[in-house]
Short mmCIF file of C-alpha atoms in Angstrom, two decimals:
data_model
loop_
_atom_site.label_atom_id
_atom_site.label_comp_id
_atom_site.label_asym_id
_atom_site.label_seq_id
_atom_site.Cartn_x
_atom_site.Cartn_y
_atom_site.Cartn_z
CA MET A 992 52.64 106.27 112.61
CA LYS A 993 55.25 105.11 109.64
CA THR A 994 58.75 105.16 110.53
CA SER A 995 61.30 106.81 108.52
CA ILE A 996 64.51 105.78 107.20
CA PHE A 997 66.14 108.65 109.38
CA SER A 998 64.61 107.66 112.63
CA GLN A 999 67.17 104.79 112.10
CA MET A 1000 70.19 106.04 111.26
CA SER A 1001 72.93 106.74 113.66
CA GLN A 1002 75.71 109.29 113.01
CA PRO A 1003 78.79 109.54 115.93
CA TYR A 1004 79.67 112.75 117.00
CA THR A 1005 82.62 113.66 114.20
CA LEU A 1006 80.18 112.56 111.34
CA TYR A 1007 78.02 115.77 113.11
CA GLU A 1008 80.98 118.31 114.06
CA TYR A 1009 81.89 117.32 109.80
CA TRP A 1010 78.04 117.74 108.87
CA LYS A 1011 77.88 121.18 110.55
CA SER A 1012 81.17 122.14 108.94
CA LEU A 1013 79.68 121.73 105.51
CA ASP A 1014 77.83 124.33 103.22
CA LYS A 1015 74.07 124.04 103.26
CA SER A 1016 74.05 123.42 99.59
CA GLU A 1017 76.95 120.70 100.37
CA GLN A 1018 74.97 119.55 104.19
CA LEU A 1019 71.55 118.39 101.88
CA ASN A 1020 74.10 117.06 99.41
CA TYR A 1021 75.28 114.75 103.08
CA LEU A 1022 71.94 114.15 103.68
CA PHE A 1023 71.13 112.22 100.57
CA ASP A 1024 74.40 110.35 100.62
CA GLN A 1025 73.73 109.07 103.75
CA TYR A 1026 69.58 107.89 102.74
CA GLU A 1027 70.87 106.25 99.94
CA ALA A 1028 73.60 104.21 101.79
CA GLY A 1029 71.27 103.63 104.32
CA MET A 1030 68.48 102.28 101.39
CA TYR A 1031 71.56 100.11 100.38
CA ALA A 1032 72.34 98.79 103.53
CA GLN A 1033 68.53 97.83 104.77
CA ASP A 1034 68.46 96.02 101.24
CA THR A 1035 72.01 94.11 102.19
CA LEU A 1036 70.88 93.28 105.51
CA ASN A 1037 70.17 89.74 104.99
CA LEU A 1038 72.80 89.45 102.22
CA ASP A 1039 73.62 85.76 101.18
CA LEU A 1040 76.97 85.33 99.82
CA SER A 1041 78.08 81.38 100.07
CA GLN A 1042 77.03 80.62 97.26
CA TYR A 1043 79.25 83.16 95.40
CA PHE A 1044 82.02 81.84 97.31
CA LYS A 1045 80.76 78.72 96.71
CA ASP A 1046 81.53 79.49 92.71
CA ILE A 1047 84.86 80.69 93.65
CA ALA A 1048 86.30 78.07 94.84
CA ALA A 1049 84.78 75.42 92.12
CA ASP A 1050 86.54 78.06 89.30
CA LEU A 1051 89.82 78.18 91.61
CA GLU A 1052 89.99 74.66 91.86
CA HIS A 1053 89.48 74.03 88.19
CA ALA A 1054 91.78 76.63 86.86
CA GLU A 1055 93.99 74.87 89.11
CA SER A 1056 93.53 71.88 86.83
CA GLU A 1057 94.17 73.26 83.29
CA THR A 1058 97.35 75.14 84.61
CA GLN A 1059 100.48 73.51 83.25
CA ALA A 1060 103.67 73.31 84.37
CA TYR A 1061 106.71 74.68 83.52
CA GLU A 1062 110.22 72.48 83.57
CA PHE A 1063 113.21 74.64 83.36
CA GLU A 1064 116.22 73.44 81.22
CA ASP A 1065 119.17 72.75 83.78
CA ASP A 1066 122.26 73.91 80.99
CA VAL A 1067 120.07 77.43 80.24
CA ASP A 1068 122.49 79.66 78.31
CA ALA A 1069 124.58 81.59 80.31
CA ASP A 1070 123.96 85.04 77.75
CA ARG A 1071 120.35 84.42 78.16
CA VAL A 1072 118.71 87.55 80.50
CA ASP A 1073 114.97 87.22 81.63
CA VAL A 1074 114.02 90.64 82.00
CA MET A 1075 110.31 91.50 83.69
CA ILE A 1076 109.05 95.29 83.91
CA ASP A 1077 106.50 97.00 85.81
CA ASP A 1078 105.56 100.51 86.68
CA THR A 1079 108.06 100.67 89.58
CA ASN A 1080 110.55 97.68 89.24
CA ILE A 1081 112.94 96.13 87.25
CA LEU A 1082 114.01 92.52 87.60
CA ILE A 1083 116.68 91.22 85.38
CA GLU A 1084 118.45 87.81 85.98
CA SER A 1085 120.59 85.36 83.82
CA ASN A 1086 122.97 82.98 85.00
CA SER A 1087 126.07 85.57 83.54
CA LEU A 1088 126.88 88.79 85.77
CA LYS A 1089 128.57 90.22 82.78
CA ALA A 1090 124.86 89.87 80.89
CA VAL A 1091 123.10 90.72 84.06
CA ARG A 1092 125.11 94.24 83.68
CA PHE A 1093 124.85 94.86 80.11
CA VAL A 1094 121.57 95.04 79.96
CA THR A 1095 121.70 97.34 83.80
CA TYR A 1096 123.74 99.57 81.61
CA LYS A 1097 121.54 99.27 78.76
CA PHE A 1098 118.69 100.74 81.10
CA ILE A 1099 120.18 103.07 82.56
CA GLU A 1100 121.86 104.57 78.91
CA SER A 1101 117.87 104.32 78.19
CA GLY A 1102 117.14 107.00 80.60
CA TYR A 1103 116.19 105.38 83.09
CA ILE A 1104 117.47 106.72 87.07
CA LEU A 1105 117.58 103.39 89.20
CA GLN A 1106 117.96 101.46 92.48
CA ARG A 1107 118.60 98.50 93.57
CA ASP A 1108 116.18 97.46 95.90
CA LYS A 1109 118.06 94.77 98.01
CA PRO A 1110 115.35 94.33 100.35
CA VAL A 1111 112.61 92.64 97.23
CA GLU A 1112 115.70 90.83 95.71
CA LYS A 1113 115.92 88.54 99.26
CA MET A 1114 112.57 88.12 98.61
CA PHE A 1115 112.68 86.82 95.59
CA ARG A 1116 115.79 84.48 96.17
CA LYS A 1117 114.07 81.67 96.95
CA ASP A 1118 112.53 81.42 94.03
CA LYS A 1119 115.09 82.38 91.63
CA VAL A 1120 116.38 79.18 88.96
CA THR A 1121 119.27 81.53 87.67
CA LYS A 1122 122.72 82.78 88.92
CA TYR A 1123 122.04 86.24 89.23
CA LEU A 1124 118.68 88.35 90.28
CA ARG A 1125 118.83 91.80 90.64
CA VAL A 1126 115.90 94.10 91.05
CA PHE A 1127 115.49 97.55 90.56
CA LYS A 1128 113.34 100.60 91.36
CA ILE A 1129 112.27 102.73 88.82
CA ILE A 1130 113.34 106.25 90.25
CA ASN A 1131 112.61 108.30 86.97
CA GLN A 1132 113.21 108.34 83.33
CA ALA A 1133 114.79 111.07 81.58
CA PRO A 1134 116.18 111.76 78.18
CA ASP A 1135 118.58 109.44 76.64
CA ILE A 1136 121.85 109.74 78.01
CA CYS A 1137 124.91 109.83 75.39
CA THR A 1138 127.82 108.88 75.37
CA ASN A 1139 130.11 111.21 72.94
#
């Protein structure tokens, strides 16, 4: 007698209770999904990923040899401001506190609602190359603020 994949599958009691709570059509779809997952699980039992990880390690070694080291100038202009923005944060750094404040106020005038994120600032302090570093969390963005 031939054994089917269903005889080799075992489900915990919680999944069985979940299956019982489904509608008839959803139970059938769930059964098909489990069958498909079981079929792929049998194919991947003897999967050898060692060559894959060796290729990744070789690519990383090759990429490290191609990277360039950037040298920072010691006498950077005091009015220079570096700004990095992503979806949730704004990082502003400069050697001038006045320049940092000016850029921050420009973001606020543009409608950004910001909150200073001091724990993240502490994380970046060890790698900073300028005197002042500020990290702000973007809470929301509203229409421009008119100062008139």
